[in-house]
Coordinates of C-alpha atoms in Angstrom, one line a residue:
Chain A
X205 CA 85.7 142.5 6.7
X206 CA 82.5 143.9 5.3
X207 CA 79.8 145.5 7.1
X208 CA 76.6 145.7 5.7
X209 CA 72.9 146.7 7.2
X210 CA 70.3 144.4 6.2
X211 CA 68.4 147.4 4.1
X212 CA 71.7 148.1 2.1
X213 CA 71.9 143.8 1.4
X214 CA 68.3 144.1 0.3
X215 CA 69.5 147.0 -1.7
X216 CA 72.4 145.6 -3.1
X217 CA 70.0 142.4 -4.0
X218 CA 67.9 144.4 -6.2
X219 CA 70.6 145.8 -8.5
X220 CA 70.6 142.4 -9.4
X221 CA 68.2 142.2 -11.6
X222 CA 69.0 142.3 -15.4
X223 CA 66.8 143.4 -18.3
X224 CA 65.8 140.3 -19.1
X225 CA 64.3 139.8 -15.5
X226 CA 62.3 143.3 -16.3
X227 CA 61.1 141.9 -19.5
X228 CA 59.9 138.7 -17.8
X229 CA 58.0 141.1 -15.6
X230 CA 56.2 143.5 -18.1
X231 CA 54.8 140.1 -20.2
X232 CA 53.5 138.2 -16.7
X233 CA 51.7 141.9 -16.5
X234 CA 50.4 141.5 -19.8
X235 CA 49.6 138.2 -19.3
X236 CA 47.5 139.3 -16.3
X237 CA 45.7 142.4 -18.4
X238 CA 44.8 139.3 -21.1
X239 CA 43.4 137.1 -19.1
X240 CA 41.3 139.3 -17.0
X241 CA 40.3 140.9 -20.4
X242 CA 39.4 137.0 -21.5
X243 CA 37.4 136.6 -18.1
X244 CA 35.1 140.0 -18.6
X245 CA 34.7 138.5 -22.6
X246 CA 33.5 135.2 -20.8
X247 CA 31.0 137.2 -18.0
X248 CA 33.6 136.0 -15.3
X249 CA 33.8 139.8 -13.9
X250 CA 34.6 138.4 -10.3
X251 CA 37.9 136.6 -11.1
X252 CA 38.9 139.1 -14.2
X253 CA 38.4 141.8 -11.5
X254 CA 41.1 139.6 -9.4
X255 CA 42.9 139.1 -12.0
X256 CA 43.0 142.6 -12.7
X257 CA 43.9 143.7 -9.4
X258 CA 47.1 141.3 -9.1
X259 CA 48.1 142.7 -12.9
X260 CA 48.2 146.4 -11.3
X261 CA 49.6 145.2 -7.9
X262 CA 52.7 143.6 -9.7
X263 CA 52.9 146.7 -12.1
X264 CA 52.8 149.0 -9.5
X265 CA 55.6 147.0 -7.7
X266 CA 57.7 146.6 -11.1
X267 CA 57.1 150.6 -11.7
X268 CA 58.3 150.9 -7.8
X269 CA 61.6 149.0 -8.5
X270 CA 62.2 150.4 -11.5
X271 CA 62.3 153.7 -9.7
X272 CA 64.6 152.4 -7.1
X273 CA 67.0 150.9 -10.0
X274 CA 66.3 154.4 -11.6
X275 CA 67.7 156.3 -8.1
X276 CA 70.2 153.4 -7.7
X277 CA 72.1 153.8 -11.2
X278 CA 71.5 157.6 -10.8
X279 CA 73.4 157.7 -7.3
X280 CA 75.8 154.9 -7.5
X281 CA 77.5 154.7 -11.2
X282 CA 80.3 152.3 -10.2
X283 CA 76.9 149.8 -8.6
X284 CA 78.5 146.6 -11.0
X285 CA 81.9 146.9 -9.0
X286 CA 79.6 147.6 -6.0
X287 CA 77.4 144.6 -7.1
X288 CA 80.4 141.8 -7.7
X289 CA 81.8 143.0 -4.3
X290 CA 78.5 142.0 -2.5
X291 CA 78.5 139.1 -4.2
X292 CA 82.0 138.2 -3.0
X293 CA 81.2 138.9 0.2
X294 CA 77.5 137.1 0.3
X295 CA 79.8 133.9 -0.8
X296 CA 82.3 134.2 1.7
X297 CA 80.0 135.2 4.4
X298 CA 78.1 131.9 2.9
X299 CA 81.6 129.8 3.1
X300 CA 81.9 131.0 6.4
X301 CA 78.3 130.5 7.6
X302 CA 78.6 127.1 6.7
X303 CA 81.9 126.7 8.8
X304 CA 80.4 128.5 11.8
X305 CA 77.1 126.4 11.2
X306 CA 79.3 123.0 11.3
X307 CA 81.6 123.8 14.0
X308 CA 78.8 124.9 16.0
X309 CA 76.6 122.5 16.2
X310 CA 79.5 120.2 15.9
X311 CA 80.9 122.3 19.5
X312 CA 77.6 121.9 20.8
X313 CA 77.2 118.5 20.5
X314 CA 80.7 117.7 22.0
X315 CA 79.5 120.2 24.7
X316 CA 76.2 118.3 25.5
X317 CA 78.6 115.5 25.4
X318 CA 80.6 117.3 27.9
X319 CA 77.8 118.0 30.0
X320 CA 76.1 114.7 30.1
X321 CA 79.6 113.1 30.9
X322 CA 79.9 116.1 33.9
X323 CA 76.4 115.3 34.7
X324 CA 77.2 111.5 35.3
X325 CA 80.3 112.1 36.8
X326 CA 79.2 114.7 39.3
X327 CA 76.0 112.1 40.1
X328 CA 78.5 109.7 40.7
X329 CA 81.1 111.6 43.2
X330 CA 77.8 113.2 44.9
X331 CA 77.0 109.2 45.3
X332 CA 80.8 108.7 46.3
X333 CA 80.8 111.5 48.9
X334 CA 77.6 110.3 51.1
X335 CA 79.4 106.9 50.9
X336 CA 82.5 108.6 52.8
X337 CA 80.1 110.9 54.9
X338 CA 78.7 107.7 55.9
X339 CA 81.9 105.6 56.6
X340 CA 83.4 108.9 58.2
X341 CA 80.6 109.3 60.5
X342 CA 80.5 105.9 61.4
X343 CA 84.7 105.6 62.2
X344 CA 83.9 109.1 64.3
X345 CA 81.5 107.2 66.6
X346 CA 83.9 104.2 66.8
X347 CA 86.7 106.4 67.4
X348 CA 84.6 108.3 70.4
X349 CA 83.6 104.7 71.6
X350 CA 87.4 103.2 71.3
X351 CA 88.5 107.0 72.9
X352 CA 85.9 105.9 75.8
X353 CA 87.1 102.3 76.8
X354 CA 90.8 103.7 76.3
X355 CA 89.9 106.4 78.7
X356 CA 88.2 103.0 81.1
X357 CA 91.2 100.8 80.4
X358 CA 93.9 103.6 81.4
X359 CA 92.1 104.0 85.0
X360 CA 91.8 100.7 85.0
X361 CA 95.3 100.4 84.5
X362 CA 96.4 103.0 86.8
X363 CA 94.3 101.8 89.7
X364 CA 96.3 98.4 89.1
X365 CA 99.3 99.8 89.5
X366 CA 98.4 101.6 92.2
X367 CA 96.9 98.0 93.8
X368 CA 100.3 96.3 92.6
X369 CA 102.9 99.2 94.0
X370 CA 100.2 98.4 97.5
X371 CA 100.9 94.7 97.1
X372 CA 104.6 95.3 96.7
X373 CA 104.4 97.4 99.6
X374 CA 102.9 94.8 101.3
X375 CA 105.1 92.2 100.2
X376 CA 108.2 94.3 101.6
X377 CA 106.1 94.6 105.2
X378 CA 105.4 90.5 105.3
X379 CA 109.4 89.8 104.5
X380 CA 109.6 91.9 107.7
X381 CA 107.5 90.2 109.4
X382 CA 109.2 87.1 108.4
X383 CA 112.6 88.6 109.4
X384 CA 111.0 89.4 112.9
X385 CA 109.8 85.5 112.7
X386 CA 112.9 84.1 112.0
X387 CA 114.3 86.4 114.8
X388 CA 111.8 84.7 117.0
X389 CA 112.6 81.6 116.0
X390 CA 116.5 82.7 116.8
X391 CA 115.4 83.8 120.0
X392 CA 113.8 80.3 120.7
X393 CA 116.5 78.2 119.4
X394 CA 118.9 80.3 121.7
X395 CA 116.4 79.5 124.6
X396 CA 116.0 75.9 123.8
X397 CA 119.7 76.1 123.7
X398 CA 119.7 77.4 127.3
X399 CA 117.2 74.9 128.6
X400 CA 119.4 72.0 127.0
X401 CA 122.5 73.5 128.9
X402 CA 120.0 73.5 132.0
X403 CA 119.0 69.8 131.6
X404 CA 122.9 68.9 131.6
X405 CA 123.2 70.7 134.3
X406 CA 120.4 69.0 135.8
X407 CA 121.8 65.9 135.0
X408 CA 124.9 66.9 136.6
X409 CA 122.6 67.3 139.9
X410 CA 121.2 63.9 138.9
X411 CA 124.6 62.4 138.9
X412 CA 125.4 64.4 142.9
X413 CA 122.2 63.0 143.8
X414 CA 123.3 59.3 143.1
X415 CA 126.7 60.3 144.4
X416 CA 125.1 61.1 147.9
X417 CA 122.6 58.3 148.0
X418 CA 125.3 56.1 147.3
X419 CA 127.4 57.7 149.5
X420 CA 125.0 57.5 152.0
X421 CA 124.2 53.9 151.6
X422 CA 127.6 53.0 152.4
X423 CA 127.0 55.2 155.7
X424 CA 124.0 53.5 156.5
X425 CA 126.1 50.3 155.6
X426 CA 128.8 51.4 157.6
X427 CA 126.6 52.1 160.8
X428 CA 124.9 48.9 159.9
X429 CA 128.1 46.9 160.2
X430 CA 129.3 49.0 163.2
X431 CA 125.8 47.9 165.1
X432 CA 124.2 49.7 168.1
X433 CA 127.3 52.0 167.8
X434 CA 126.8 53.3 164.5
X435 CA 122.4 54.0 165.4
X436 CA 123.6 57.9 165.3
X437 CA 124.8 57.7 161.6
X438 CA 122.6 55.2 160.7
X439 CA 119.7 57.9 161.3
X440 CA 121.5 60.6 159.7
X441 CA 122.7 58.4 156.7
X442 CA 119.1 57.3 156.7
X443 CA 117.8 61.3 156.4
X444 CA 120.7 61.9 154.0
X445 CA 119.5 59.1 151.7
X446 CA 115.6 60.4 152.3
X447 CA 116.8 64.0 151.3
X448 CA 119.1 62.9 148.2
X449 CA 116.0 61.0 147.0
X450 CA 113.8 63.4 147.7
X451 CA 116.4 65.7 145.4
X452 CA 116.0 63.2 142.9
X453 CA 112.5 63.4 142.5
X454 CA 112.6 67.0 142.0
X455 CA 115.5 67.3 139.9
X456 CA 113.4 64.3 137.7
X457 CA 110.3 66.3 138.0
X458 CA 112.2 69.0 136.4
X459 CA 114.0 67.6 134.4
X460 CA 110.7 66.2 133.1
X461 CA 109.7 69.7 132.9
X462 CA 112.5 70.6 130.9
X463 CA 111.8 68.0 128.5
X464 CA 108.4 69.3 128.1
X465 CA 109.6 72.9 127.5
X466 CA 112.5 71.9 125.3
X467 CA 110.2 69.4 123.6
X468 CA 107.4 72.0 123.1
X469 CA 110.5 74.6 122.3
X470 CA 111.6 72.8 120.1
X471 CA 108.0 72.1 118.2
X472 CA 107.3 75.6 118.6
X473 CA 110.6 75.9 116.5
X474 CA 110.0 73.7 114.3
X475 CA 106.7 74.7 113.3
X476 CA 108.1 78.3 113.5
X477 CA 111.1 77.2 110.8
X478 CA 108.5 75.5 108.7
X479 CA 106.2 78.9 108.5
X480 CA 109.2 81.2 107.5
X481 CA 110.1 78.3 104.8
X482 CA 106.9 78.1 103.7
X483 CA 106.0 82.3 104.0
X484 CA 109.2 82.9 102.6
X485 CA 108.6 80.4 99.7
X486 CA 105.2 81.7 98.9
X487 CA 106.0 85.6 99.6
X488 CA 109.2 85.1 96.8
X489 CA 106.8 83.3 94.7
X490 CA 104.1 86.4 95.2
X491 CA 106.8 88.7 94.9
X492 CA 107.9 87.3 91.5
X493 CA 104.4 86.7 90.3
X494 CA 103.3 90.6 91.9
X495 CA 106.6 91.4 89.8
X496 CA 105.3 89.5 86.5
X497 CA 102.0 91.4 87.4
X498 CA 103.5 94.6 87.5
X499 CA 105.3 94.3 84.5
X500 CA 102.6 93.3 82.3
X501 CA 100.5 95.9 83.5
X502 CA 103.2 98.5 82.7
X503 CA 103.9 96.7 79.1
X504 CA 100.1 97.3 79.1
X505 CA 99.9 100.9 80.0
X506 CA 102.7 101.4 77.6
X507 CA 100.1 99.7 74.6
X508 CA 97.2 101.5 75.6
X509 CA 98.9 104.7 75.5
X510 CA 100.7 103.5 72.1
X511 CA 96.9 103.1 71.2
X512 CA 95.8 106.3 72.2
X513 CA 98.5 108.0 70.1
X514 CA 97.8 105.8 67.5
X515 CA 94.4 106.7 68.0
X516 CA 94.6 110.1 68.1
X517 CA 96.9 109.6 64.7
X518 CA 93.8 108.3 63.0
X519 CA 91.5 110.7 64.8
X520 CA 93.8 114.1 63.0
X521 CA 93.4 111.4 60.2
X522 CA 89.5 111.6 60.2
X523 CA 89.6 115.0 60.4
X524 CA 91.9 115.4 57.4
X525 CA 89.6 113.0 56.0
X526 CA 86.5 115.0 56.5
X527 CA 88.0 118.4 55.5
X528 CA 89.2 116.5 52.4
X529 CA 85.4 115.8 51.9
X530 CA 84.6 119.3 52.4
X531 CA 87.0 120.3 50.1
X532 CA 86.0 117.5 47.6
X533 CA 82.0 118.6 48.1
X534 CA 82.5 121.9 47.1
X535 CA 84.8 120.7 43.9
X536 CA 81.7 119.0 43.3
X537 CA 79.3 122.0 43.7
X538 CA 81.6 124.0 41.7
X539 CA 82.1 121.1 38.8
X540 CA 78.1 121.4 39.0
X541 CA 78.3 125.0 38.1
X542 CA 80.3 124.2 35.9
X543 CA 78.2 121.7 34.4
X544 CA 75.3 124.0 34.6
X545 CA 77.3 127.0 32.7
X546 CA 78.2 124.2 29.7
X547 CA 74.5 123.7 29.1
X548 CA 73.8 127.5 29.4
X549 CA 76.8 127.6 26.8
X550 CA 75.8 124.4 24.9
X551 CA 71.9 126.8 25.1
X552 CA 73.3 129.4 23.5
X553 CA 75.6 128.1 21.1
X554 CA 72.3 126.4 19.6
X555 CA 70.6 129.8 19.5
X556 CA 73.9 130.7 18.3
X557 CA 73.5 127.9 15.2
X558 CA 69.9 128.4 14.5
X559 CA 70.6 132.5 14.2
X560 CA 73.9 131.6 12.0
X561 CA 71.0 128.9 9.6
X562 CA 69.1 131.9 9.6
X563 CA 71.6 134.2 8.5
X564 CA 73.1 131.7 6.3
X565 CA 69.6 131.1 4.8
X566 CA 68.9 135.1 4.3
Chain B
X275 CA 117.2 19.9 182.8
X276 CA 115.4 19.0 179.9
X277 CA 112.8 21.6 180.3
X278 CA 115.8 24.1 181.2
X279 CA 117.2 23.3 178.0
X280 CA 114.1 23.1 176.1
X281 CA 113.8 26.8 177.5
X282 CA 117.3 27.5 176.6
X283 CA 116.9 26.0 173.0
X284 CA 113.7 28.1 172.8
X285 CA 115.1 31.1 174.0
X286 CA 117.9 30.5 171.7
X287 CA 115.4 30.1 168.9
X288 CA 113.9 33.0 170.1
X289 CA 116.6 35.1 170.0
X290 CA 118.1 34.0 166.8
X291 CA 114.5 35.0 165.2
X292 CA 114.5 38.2 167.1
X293 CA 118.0 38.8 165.8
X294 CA 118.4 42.2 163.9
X295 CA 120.5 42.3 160.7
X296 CA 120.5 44.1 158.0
X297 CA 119.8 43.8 153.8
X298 CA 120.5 45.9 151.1
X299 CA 117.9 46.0 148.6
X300 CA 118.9 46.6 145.4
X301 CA 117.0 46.3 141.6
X302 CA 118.0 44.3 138.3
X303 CA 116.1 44.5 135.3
X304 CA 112.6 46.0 137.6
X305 CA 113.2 43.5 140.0
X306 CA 114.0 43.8 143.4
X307 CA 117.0 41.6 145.4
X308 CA 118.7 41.6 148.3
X309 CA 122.3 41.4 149.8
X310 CA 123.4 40.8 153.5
X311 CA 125.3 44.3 154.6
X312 CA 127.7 42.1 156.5
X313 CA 128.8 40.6 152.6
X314 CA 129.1 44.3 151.2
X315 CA 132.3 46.7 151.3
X316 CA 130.7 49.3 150.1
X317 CA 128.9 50.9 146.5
X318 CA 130.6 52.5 143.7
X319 CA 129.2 55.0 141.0
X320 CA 129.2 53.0 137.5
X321 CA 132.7 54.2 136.7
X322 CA 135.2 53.0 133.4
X323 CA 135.9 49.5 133.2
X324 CA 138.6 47.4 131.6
X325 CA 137.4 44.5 129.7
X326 CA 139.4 41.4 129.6
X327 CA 140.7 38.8 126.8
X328 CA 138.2 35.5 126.9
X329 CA 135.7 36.7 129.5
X330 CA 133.1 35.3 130.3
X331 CA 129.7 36.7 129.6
X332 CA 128.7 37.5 133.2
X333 CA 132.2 39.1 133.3
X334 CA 132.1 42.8 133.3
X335 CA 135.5 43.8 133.5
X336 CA 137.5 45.5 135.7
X337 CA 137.2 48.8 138.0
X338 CA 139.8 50.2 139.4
X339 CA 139.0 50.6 143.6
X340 CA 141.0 53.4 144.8
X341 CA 143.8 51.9 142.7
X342 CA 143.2 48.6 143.5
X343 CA 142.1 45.9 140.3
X344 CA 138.7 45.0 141.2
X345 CA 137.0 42.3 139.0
X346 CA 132.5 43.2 138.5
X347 CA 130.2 40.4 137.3
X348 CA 127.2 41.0 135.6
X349 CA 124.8 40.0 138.2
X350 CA 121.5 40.0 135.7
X351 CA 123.9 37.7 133.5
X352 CA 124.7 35.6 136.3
X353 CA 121.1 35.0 137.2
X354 CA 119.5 34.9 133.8
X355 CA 122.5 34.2 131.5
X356 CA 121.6 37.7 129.5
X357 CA 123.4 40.9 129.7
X358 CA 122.1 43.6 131.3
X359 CA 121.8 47.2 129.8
X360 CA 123.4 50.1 132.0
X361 CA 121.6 53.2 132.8
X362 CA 122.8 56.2 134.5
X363 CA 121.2 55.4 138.2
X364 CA 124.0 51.4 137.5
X365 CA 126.3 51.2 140.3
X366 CA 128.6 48.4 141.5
X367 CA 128.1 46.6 145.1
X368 CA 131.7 45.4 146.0
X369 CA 130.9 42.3 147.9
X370 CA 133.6 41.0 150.7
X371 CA 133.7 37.4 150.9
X372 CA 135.6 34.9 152.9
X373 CA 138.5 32.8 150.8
X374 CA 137.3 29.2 150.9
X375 CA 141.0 28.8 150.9
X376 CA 142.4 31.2 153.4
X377 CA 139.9 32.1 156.1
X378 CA 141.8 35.2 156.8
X379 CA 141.9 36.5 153.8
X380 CA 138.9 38.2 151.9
X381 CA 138.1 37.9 148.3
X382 CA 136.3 41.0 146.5
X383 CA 134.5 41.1 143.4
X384 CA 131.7 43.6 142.4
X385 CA 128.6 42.8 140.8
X386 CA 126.7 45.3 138.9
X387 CA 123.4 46.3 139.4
X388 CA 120.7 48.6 138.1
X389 CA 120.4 50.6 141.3
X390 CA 120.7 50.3 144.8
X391 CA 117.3 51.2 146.7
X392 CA 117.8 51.4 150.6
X393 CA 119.2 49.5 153.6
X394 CA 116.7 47.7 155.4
X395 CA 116.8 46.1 159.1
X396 CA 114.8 43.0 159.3
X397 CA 114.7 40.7 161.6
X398 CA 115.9 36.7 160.7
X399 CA 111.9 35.9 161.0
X400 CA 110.7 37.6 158.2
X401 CA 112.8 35.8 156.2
X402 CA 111.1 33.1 154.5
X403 CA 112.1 30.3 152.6
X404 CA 112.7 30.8 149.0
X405 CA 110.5 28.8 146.9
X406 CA 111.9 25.6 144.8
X407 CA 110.7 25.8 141.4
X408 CA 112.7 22.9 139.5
X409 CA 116.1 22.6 139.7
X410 CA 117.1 22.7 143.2
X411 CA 120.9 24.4 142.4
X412 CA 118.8 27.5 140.8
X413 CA 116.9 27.8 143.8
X414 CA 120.3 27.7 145.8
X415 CA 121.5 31.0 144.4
X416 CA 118.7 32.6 147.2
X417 CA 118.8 32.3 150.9
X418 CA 115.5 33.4 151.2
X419 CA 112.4 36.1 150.5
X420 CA 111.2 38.8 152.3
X421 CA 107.7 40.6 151.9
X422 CA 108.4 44.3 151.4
X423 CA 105.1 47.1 151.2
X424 CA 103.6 43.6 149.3
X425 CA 106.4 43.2 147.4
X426 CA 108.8 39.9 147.5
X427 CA 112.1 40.7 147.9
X428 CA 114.9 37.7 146.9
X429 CA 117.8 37.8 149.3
X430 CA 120.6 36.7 147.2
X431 CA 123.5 34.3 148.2
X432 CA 126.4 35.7 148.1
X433 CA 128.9 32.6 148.5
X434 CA 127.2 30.5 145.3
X435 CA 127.2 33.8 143.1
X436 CA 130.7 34.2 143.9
X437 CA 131.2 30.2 142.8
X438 CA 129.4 30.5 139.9
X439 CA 131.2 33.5 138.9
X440 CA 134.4 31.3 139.2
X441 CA 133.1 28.9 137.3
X442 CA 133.2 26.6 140.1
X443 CA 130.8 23.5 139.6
X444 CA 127.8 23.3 141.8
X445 CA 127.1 21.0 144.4
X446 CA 123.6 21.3 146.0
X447 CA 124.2 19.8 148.6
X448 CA 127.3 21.0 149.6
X449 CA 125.6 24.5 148.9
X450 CA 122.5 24.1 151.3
X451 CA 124.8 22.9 154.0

């Protein structure tokens, strides 16, 4: 590689002129001197005098580098080699000038390109990214809302299976109630049982108080067939058949109240029988409907807690989400610096270009 | 002497009016009849009875009195040719009667009845002729009516039940004399 100043190019650029070139020189001088010389013969002193002027000014620069030739060849006797070799290298650095030139501004189109493309694609992420902002914000305010009526429904569902282990509580009371029932209506079965064994035995009484009137009928008949002789038992068979039927009125008067009891005993009972069939039938029904109840509202507790996990999944989920944002957002910023250094660079490699046309033009 | 014996008759008249005996009123079917003590042994409980072959419908059966074969008639059949229902107050009257055969010897049968009410001591005045409706040999199954707290009570003949239990073939007059 060669490493010139600009002073010793300039330098190197002089030595490049031939004898020929100095020739070409001395007759524009004299070219000058004659036509300023024709210009004072034709009373044209103002442009002879300029033309005159310009003849001494390019002398005096021709006598200049003649000097500088003259110190040149004096202080440099190989300047030929030195000449060719500054030729060389003004080609090559002209070859390579060219190729730096092209691939420049070829590499800073592609990186304006580049840039544009980052431009648009970092306009349309930023786009992107408010979209998910949006849509994120949004599924965080369903998610509180859903998180609140979850919160609602799993009270809600406690307090129902607080009412239905109540109701099952209650349930297990009224089947003792209906045991005590049906005990009662045991206990009234057994008395109507008692009452019936007390009409038989009334009708047992009955059947002595027939016995006596009958028997004392055939007294009175007796005494009646006996005559004024048999007066005495005719009175007493008289007061024996008063008394027996007297008996039998009362033993029929209960016995009619017997009846009564043992009828209203029995409808008691009945009606008693009837309510434990019918309590029993609709507390088994209740129970297996409370049971139904129950279950559902433990399938149901087991959902909404499946939904609050599930919930929960997809809240972490969110907040993955939103952290991916984050992370995505400042990918973005950075792509924008990015962008933003490839237009500095793209910048420079144009200043780059236009110094390497100016070189390459010098 | 005839106004001695006009006394006499009416004093017999008098007396045989006054003259005490006693009924036993007894009911069928809510009605009320009567039998002569003097005809009645005594009154049995409805007990068992033995039915026998080709009876006839008034026939009850028989009861067995203190081991003796007593034959009952159903006296609502004999009087209305229907059967009568037995309830648990039923008993049998075992009637006494004289063999139109054998005066010494006495025939019993028992009739069934719905219940037997009370012994009553009337006097042969009260009685009163029983009313002829129709056929005379229906109207000779009574002797005669008595009034009762307002109520009629039939006194029952006991000679033509016991005939027409036997089958035996009427004769009105033979029956009123």
């Amino acid at each position: 590689m060669i490493n010139l100043s600009h002073k010793e190019f300039d330098s190197a650029n002089l030595t490049s002129f031939s004898r020929w070139q100095w020739k070409l020189a001395a007759l524009y001088g004299m070219l000058l001197f004659a036509i300023a010389f024709f210009l004072r013969n034709q009373s044209n002193l103002g442009l002879c005098f300029l033309f005159l002027l310009t003849a001494i000014g390019g002398l005096k620069v021709m006598f200049a580098s003649v000097e500088s030739a003259a110190v040149l060849r004096v202080n440099n006797s190989n300047l030929p080699n030195a000449q060719r070799t500054a030729f060389n290298v003004k080609a090559k650095m002209k070859n390579i000038a060219d190729h730096n030139s092209h691939d420049l501004s070829y590499f800073s189109r592609y990186l304006k390109k580049t840039s544009d493309n980052l431009l648009g694609i970092f306009h349309d992420q930023f786009l992107i990214l408010k979209k998910v902002e949006e849509h994120a914000r949004h599924t965080r305010s369903l998610v509180g809302e859903v998180e609140l009526r979850i919160t609602d429904v799993t009270v809600s569902s406690s307090q129902a299976k607080a009412g239905a282990d109540a109701g099952r509580r209650h349930m297990t009371d009224l089947s003792t109630s209906v045991l005590s029932l049906n005990e009662i209506g045991e206990l009234l079965i057994s008395f109507t049982k008692v009452l019936q064994g007390l009409t038989i035995q009334m009708k047992e009484i009955d059947n002595i108080v027939l016995t006596t009137k009958i028997l004392s009928l055939n007294a009175t008949l007796e005494s009646a067939r006996v005559g004024e002789l048999g007066k005495g038992m005719s009175v007493v068979a008289r007061d024996m058949t008063i008394l027996s039927s007297q008996i039998g009125k009362t033993s029929s008067a209960i016995q009619i109240t017997l009846k009564n009891s043992n009828d209203s005993l029995f409808s008691m009972n009945s009606k008693i029988t009837n309510l434990i069939s019918d309590s029993t039938g609709l507390i088994n029904s209740s129970k297996s409907s409370l049971n139904s109840v129950i279950d559902e509202i433990y399938v149901l507790t087991d959902k909404i807690s499946e939904m609050a996990g599930a919930l929960s999944s997809y809240k972490n989920s969110t907040k993955q989400l939103d952290e991916i944002v984050d992370d995505i957002t400042k990918a973005s910023n950075t792509l924008g610096t990015a962008s933003a250094n490839t237009n500095l660079v793209k910048l420079n490699l144009e200043e780059l270009s236009k110094y390497n046309e100016h070189c390459h033009q010098s | 002497m005839k106004r001695s014996s006009l006394k006499s008759t009416k004093t017999v008249a008098k007396s045989t009016e006054e003259a005490i005996f006693s009924i036993l009123i007894f009911n069928i079917q809510g009605k009320e009849y009567a039998f002569p003590v003097t005809c009645i042994q005594e009154i049995i409980n409805y007990a068992s009875y033995t039915e026998l072959p080709l009876m006839s419908n008034s026939a009850h059966g028989v009861v067995s009195l203190r081991g003796t074969g007593v034959s009952v008639f159903d006296l609502y059949a004999l009087l209305s040719t229907k059967s009568s229902e037995n309830n648990k107050c039923s008993c049998i009257i075992i009637l006494s009667l004289n063999d139109t055969h054998a005066s010494d010897k006495k025939q019993i049968l028992g009739v069934l009845v719905d219940s037997v009410s009370s012994v009553l001591e009337i006097s042969l005045g009260q009685i009163e002729e029983a009313p002829h409706v129709g056929d005379k040999s229906r109207s000779s199954f009574f002797s005669g009516m008595i009034q009762v707290n307002g109520r009629f009570v039939l006194i029952l003949n006991e000679k033509i039940l016991f005939y027409r239990s036997q089958n035996v073939p009427l004769d009105p007059e033979k029956e009123r004399a």
